[in-house]
XYZ file of C-alpha atoms in Angstrom:
324
model
C -21.875 22.238 1.062
C -18.409 20.698 0.974
C -17.679 17.080 0.104
C -14.863 14.718 1.061
C -15.332 12.463 -1.957
C -12.204 11.774 -3.980
C -10.912 9.709 -6.879
C -7.957 7.329 -6.727
C -6.712 4.926 -9.406
C -9.909 5.395 -11.386
C -12.083 4.529 -8.371
C -14.730 6.895 -7.011
C -14.428 7.072 -3.217
C -16.917 8.642 -0.823
C -14.023 9.287 1.555
C -10.213 9.362 1.131
C -9.889 6.717 3.863
C -9.033 3.341 2.355
C -8.865 0.559 4.924
C -5.429 -0.988 4.396
C -4.749 -4.692 4.115
C -4.482 -6.559 7.417
C -5.858 -9.642 9.141
C -8.948 -7.536 9.918
C -9.833 -7.217 6.234
C -10.149 -10.980 5.837
C -13.506 -10.773 7.637
C -16.562 -9.704 5.644
C -18.273 -8.685 8.886
C -15.428 -6.254 9.572
C -15.590 -4.922 6.023
C -19.307 -4.165 6.400
C -18.553 -2.310 9.627
C -15.849 -0.250 7.903
C -18.226 0.729 5.116
C -20.892 1.810 7.620
C -18.261 3.898 9.415
C -17.485 5.786 6.195
C -14.565 4.046 4.514
C -14.017 4.976 0.883
C -12.687 1.533 -0.078
C -11.183 -1.585 1.467
C -8.064 -3.565 0.621
C -8.521 -7.248 1.357
C -5.959 -9.186 3.370
C -3.082 -9.920 1.042
C -2.493 -13.125 -0.836
C 1.149 -13.673 0.088
C 3.635 -15.148 -2.352
C 5.738 -16.206 0.649
C 2.805 -18.043 2.259
C 2.225 -20.145 -0.838
C 5.943 -20.827 -1.238
C 6.415 -21.771 2.426
C 3.363 -24.040 2.475
C 4.619 -25.865 -0.580
C 8.120 -26.138 0.927
C 6.667 -27.606 4.137
C 5.313 -30.479 2.053
C 8.590 -31.040 0.242
C 9.120 -34.692 1.154
C 10.852 -37.528 -0.665
C 8.098 -38.155 -3.158
C 8.107 -38.624 -6.865
C 8.763 -35.319 -8.716
C 5.483 -35.549 -10.592
C 3.593 -36.168 -7.348
C 5.317 -33.170 -5.772
C 4.365 -30.978 -8.721
C 0.757 -32.067 -8.274
C 0.883 -31.346 -4.529
C 2.439 -27.917 -5.097
C -0.211 -27.060 -7.645
C -2.988 -28.231 -5.323
C -1.749 -26.120 -2.415
C -1.393 -23.059 -4.632
C -4.862 -23.590 -6.098
C -6.464 -24.045 -2.680
C -4.980 -20.796 -1.352
C -6.039 -18.864 -4.443
C -9.555 -20.375 -4.469
C -10.102 -19.363 -0.852
C -9.004 -15.847 -1.724
C -11.359 -15.654 -4.694
C -14.152 -16.699 -2.352
C -13.342 -13.784 -0.055
C -13.552 -11.375 -2.997
C -16.960 -12.691 -4.040
C -18.345 -12.493 -0.508
C -17.017 -8.961 -0.028
C -18.532 -7.779 -3.303
C -21.941 -9.164 -2.344
C -21.851 -7.386 1.020
C -20.354 -3.997 0.065
C -21.119 -1.095 -2.234
C -17.714 0.589 -1.886
C -14.728 -0.550 -4.011
C -13.105 -3.836 -3.026
C -9.382 -3.945 -3.789
C -7.627 -7.309 -3.921
C -4.034 -7.412 -2.685
C -1.086 -9.567 -3.670
C 2.116 -9.286 -1.626
C 4.877 -10.390 -3.958
C 8.638 -10.127 -4.163
C 9.337 -11.741 -7.537
C 7.966 -11.435 -11.046
C 6.181 -14.767 -10.796
C 2.761 -16.104 -11.766
C 0.772 -13.106 -10.588
C -0.521 -12.356 -14.056
C -2.177 -15.805 -14.031
C -3.999 -15.058 -10.782
C -4.881 -11.493 -11.783
C -7.466 -12.462 -14.383
C -9.204 -14.775 -11.935
C -9.216 -12.002 -9.331
C -10.856 -9.706 -11.866
C -13.428 -12.367 -12.758
C -14.226 -12.810 -9.055
C -15.377 -9.183 -9.015
C -12.509 -7.172 -7.504
C -12.638 -3.486 -8.432
C -8.843 -3.186 -8.511
C -5.675 -5.114 -7.710
C -2.977 -3.775 -5.419
C 0.423 -5.362 -5.952
C 2.345 -4.929 -2.730
C 5.911 -5.303 -3.966
C 7.891 -6.259 -0.875
C 11.481 -6.916 -1.790
C 14.879 -5.892 -0.472
C 17.753 -5.456 -2.881
C 20.749 -7.100 -1.173
C 22.815 -8.422 -4.083
C 26.463 -7.512 -3.902
C 26.756 -7.637 -7.676
C 23.695 -5.425 -8.156
C 23.225 -3.919 -11.589
C 21.983 -0.345 -11.427
C 18.319 -0.142 -12.368
C 17.560 -3.882 -12.163
C 15.550 -3.580 -8.936
C 13.402 -0.820 -10.395
C 12.991 -2.832 -13.588
C 11.670 -5.783 -11.566
C 9.022 -3.515 -10.003
C 7.999 -2.207 -13.410
C 7.958 -5.699 -14.969
C 5.589 -7.014 -12.288
C 3.153 -4.151 -12.896
C 3.464 -4.397 -16.685
C 2.769 -8.139 -16.739
C -0.341 -7.870 -14.590
C -1.638 -4.685 -16.246
C -1.558 -6.438 -19.587
C -3.862 -9.198 -18.346
C -6.703 -7.279 -16.704
C -9.055 -4.419 -17.383
C -9.415 -3.306 -13.748
C -6.988 -0.783 -12.238
C -3.608 -2.105 -11.103
C -2.143 -0.260 -8.120
C 1.514 -0.520 -7.123
C 2.367 -0.355 -3.425
C 6.099 0.205 -3.366
C 8.794 0.263 -0.715
C 10.795 3.281 0.339
C 14.102 1.494 -0.291
C 14.657 3.288 -3.582
C 17.292 5.663 -4.864
C 14.755 7.640 -6.877
C 11.030 7.070 -6.272
C 10.228 9.685 -8.926
C 11.899 7.646 -11.664
C 10.182 4.430 -10.580
C 6.761 6.075 -10.350
C 7.225 7.491 -13.836
C 8.080 3.993 -15.105
C 5.091 2.477 -13.331
C 2.741 4.993 -14.924
C 4.231 4.205 -18.337
C 3.633 0.442 -17.966
C 0.032 0.754 -16.858
C -0.158 1.467 -13.128
C -3.331 3.427 -12.340
C -2.088 4.471 -8.927
C 0.852 4.154 -6.532
C 0.823 3.794 -2.747
C 3.741 5.291 -0.796
C 4.996 3.155 1.008
C 4.633 -0.467 2.050
C 5.859 -1.447 5.512
C 8.430 -4.194 5.754
C 8.442 -6.801 8.484
C 9.744 -4.919 11.566
C 12.894 -6.681 12.695
C 14.120 -6.636 16.308
C 16.510 -8.719 18.405
C 15.829 -10.280 21.776
C 19.221 -9.725 23.435
C 18.506 -12.158 26.294
C 17.724 -15.080 24.000
C 19.859 -13.709 21.167
C 17.065 -14.413 18.723
C 15.272 -12.349 16.137
C 11.900 -11.063 17.253
C 9.156 -8.939 15.765
C 9.376 -5.194 16.304
C 6.379 -2.914 16.767
C 4.061 -3.732 13.844
C 2.055 -0.513 14.174
C 2.842 2.893 12.739
C 2.383 6.290 14.377
C 2.369 9.911 13.239
C 6.172 9.876 13.538
C 6.275 7.565 10.513
C 4.446 9.980 8.203
C 7.353 12.292 7.389
C 8.916 10.205 4.597
C 5.589 9.694 2.862
C 4.801 13.416 2.947
C 8.168 14.256 1.433
C 7.848 11.857 -1.480
C 4.146 12.459 -2.079
C 4.994 16.139 -2.369
C 7.823 15.492 -4.811
C 6.253 12.710 -6.902
C 2.843 14.400 -7.247
C 4.581 17.374 -8.812
C 7.023 15.476 -11.029
C 4.576 12.755 -12.194
C 1.353 14.726 -11.951
C -0.797 12.277 -13.942
C -0.171 9.460 -11.451
C -2.696 9.239 -8.580
C -1.043 8.670 -5.203
C -2.122 7.310 -1.844
C -0.143 7.611 1.378
C 0.237 4.612 3.688
C 1.879 4.519 7.092
C 1.698 7.142 9.819
C -1.832 8.461 9.303
C -3.215 8.266 12.839
C -5.785 11.092 12.773
C -7.684 13.392 10.438
C -4.689 15.711 10.535
C -2.578 13.058 8.813
C -5.190 12.833 6.068
C -5.096 16.601 5.549
C -1.287 16.610 5.436
C -1.247 13.768 2.908
C -3.724 15.526 0.610
C -1.859 18.832 0.860
C 1.262 16.924 -0.188
C -0.495 15.633 -3.303
C -2.128 12.337 -2.312
C -5.682 11.569 -3.396
C -6.292 9.080 -0.595
C -4.703 7.372 2.404
C -4.459 3.729 3.391
C -4.921 3.173 7.113
C -4.484 -0.079 9.023
C -2.733 0.483 12.372
C -5.161 3.115 13.703
C -8.193 1.068 12.658
C -6.787 -2.088 14.253
C -6.133 -0.172 17.497
C -9.349 1.867 17.659
C -11.841 0.033 15.476
C -14.195 1.303 12.799
C -15.082 4.381 14.859
C -11.685 5.803 13.924
C -12.906 6.153 10.326
C -15.984 8.140 11.338
C -13.974 10.470 13.581
C -11.323 10.971 10.884
C -13.922 11.824 8.239
C -15.628 14.271 10.587
C -12.349 15.965 11.456
C -11.363 16.202 7.782
C -14.750 17.675 6.799
C -14.659 20.218 9.642
C -11.145 21.385 8.734
C -12.060 21.585 5.056
C -15.097 23.755 5.736
C -13.141 25.977 8.163
C -10.688 26.746 5.341
C -13.436 27.433 2.821
C -12.642 24.477 0.565
C -15.590 22.933 -1.253
C -13.793 19.673 -2.074
C -10.536 17.768 -1.717
C -9.596 18.808 -5.258
C -9.411 22.427 -4.067
C -6.364 21.810 -1.910
C -4.841 18.543 -3.131
C -1.170 19.161 -3.818
C -1.349 22.738 -2.569
C 1.911 22.163 -0.704
C 3.705 19.899 -3.185
C 6.935 20.628 -5.038
C 5.218 22.514 -7.861
C 5.854 25.647 -5.807
C 9.624 26.377 -5.725
C 9.431 27.345 -2.044
C 7.786 24.018 -1.220
C 10.268 22.154 -3.419
C 13.184 23.616 -1.462
C 11.701 22.475 1.835
C 10.763 19.005 0.561
C 14.256 18.446 -0.870
C 16.033 19.652 2.270
C 18.240 16.920 3.699
C 20.087 18.718 6.517
C 19.049 20.068 9.893
C 19.365 23.817 9.443
C 17.150 25.626 11.926
C 16.689 23.474 15.006
C 20.000 21.640 15.260
C 22.510 23.921 13.556
C 23.861 25.332 16.790
C 25.601 23.334 19.490
C 24.824 24.525 23.038
């Protein structure tokens, strides 16, 4: 009898489907539904550094500096306290791992919050490092160092697993993942999704692009999961973005991922998507004669020279090499 259980970042999962952070995972009722549908773990709606900063800035009036400091501290504390309450409620209602999420773009006070998140009962912390490097006077390696410093500072404060969710805007994800493992990351998620920017040409204003991913977005994650899982084999990986069916789960595992984070498909189709995805994964696995995910995880990663050549390919060779 085959099993679809897996292990990611030190967490035992009954399924490789981790429900990714979204507005839906701020509701305990939704979380219970996801567990019943077969989710392996849930990532709570993120505590956003930007939200705290913007809320404080909105109250930046002409008041005494000491009064402003008090107000800023109160706002920050209120946001964090509400988040800790969500963790406690989720832990009471669920038996699967509950992963707290912090979306940050600076090496700020996250280590201070991390211990309180652990004390509230979270099984792990995912640090969603959302930052663009736009400095003209950029020093090579400083952006990667910031990512590693954030993980190192938080890892040193807690005993629960710290997971890094990184962006794809990197020169060398392999080097960064190796650094993250060295400073204490127990897992890495490839990749976070930045705010989708669009422009309304009639109003000539910025607007929000399509917030949802599709299978067309999976290609980059497969490439780097295949390369990183071979080069930094001791680092557990999860794929995020573009998994819209059980087939995407299979592809991610073949590339070397231990799990997948899914938000868009679950938001569109509801908890039933999880059940259907697990059933499809299990059926495929049995049809291939695999007893467990471990039997084929990384089977198509860069450890095989033939796979490495295909994963590293950067030019259209077969389909677009001839002009008609």
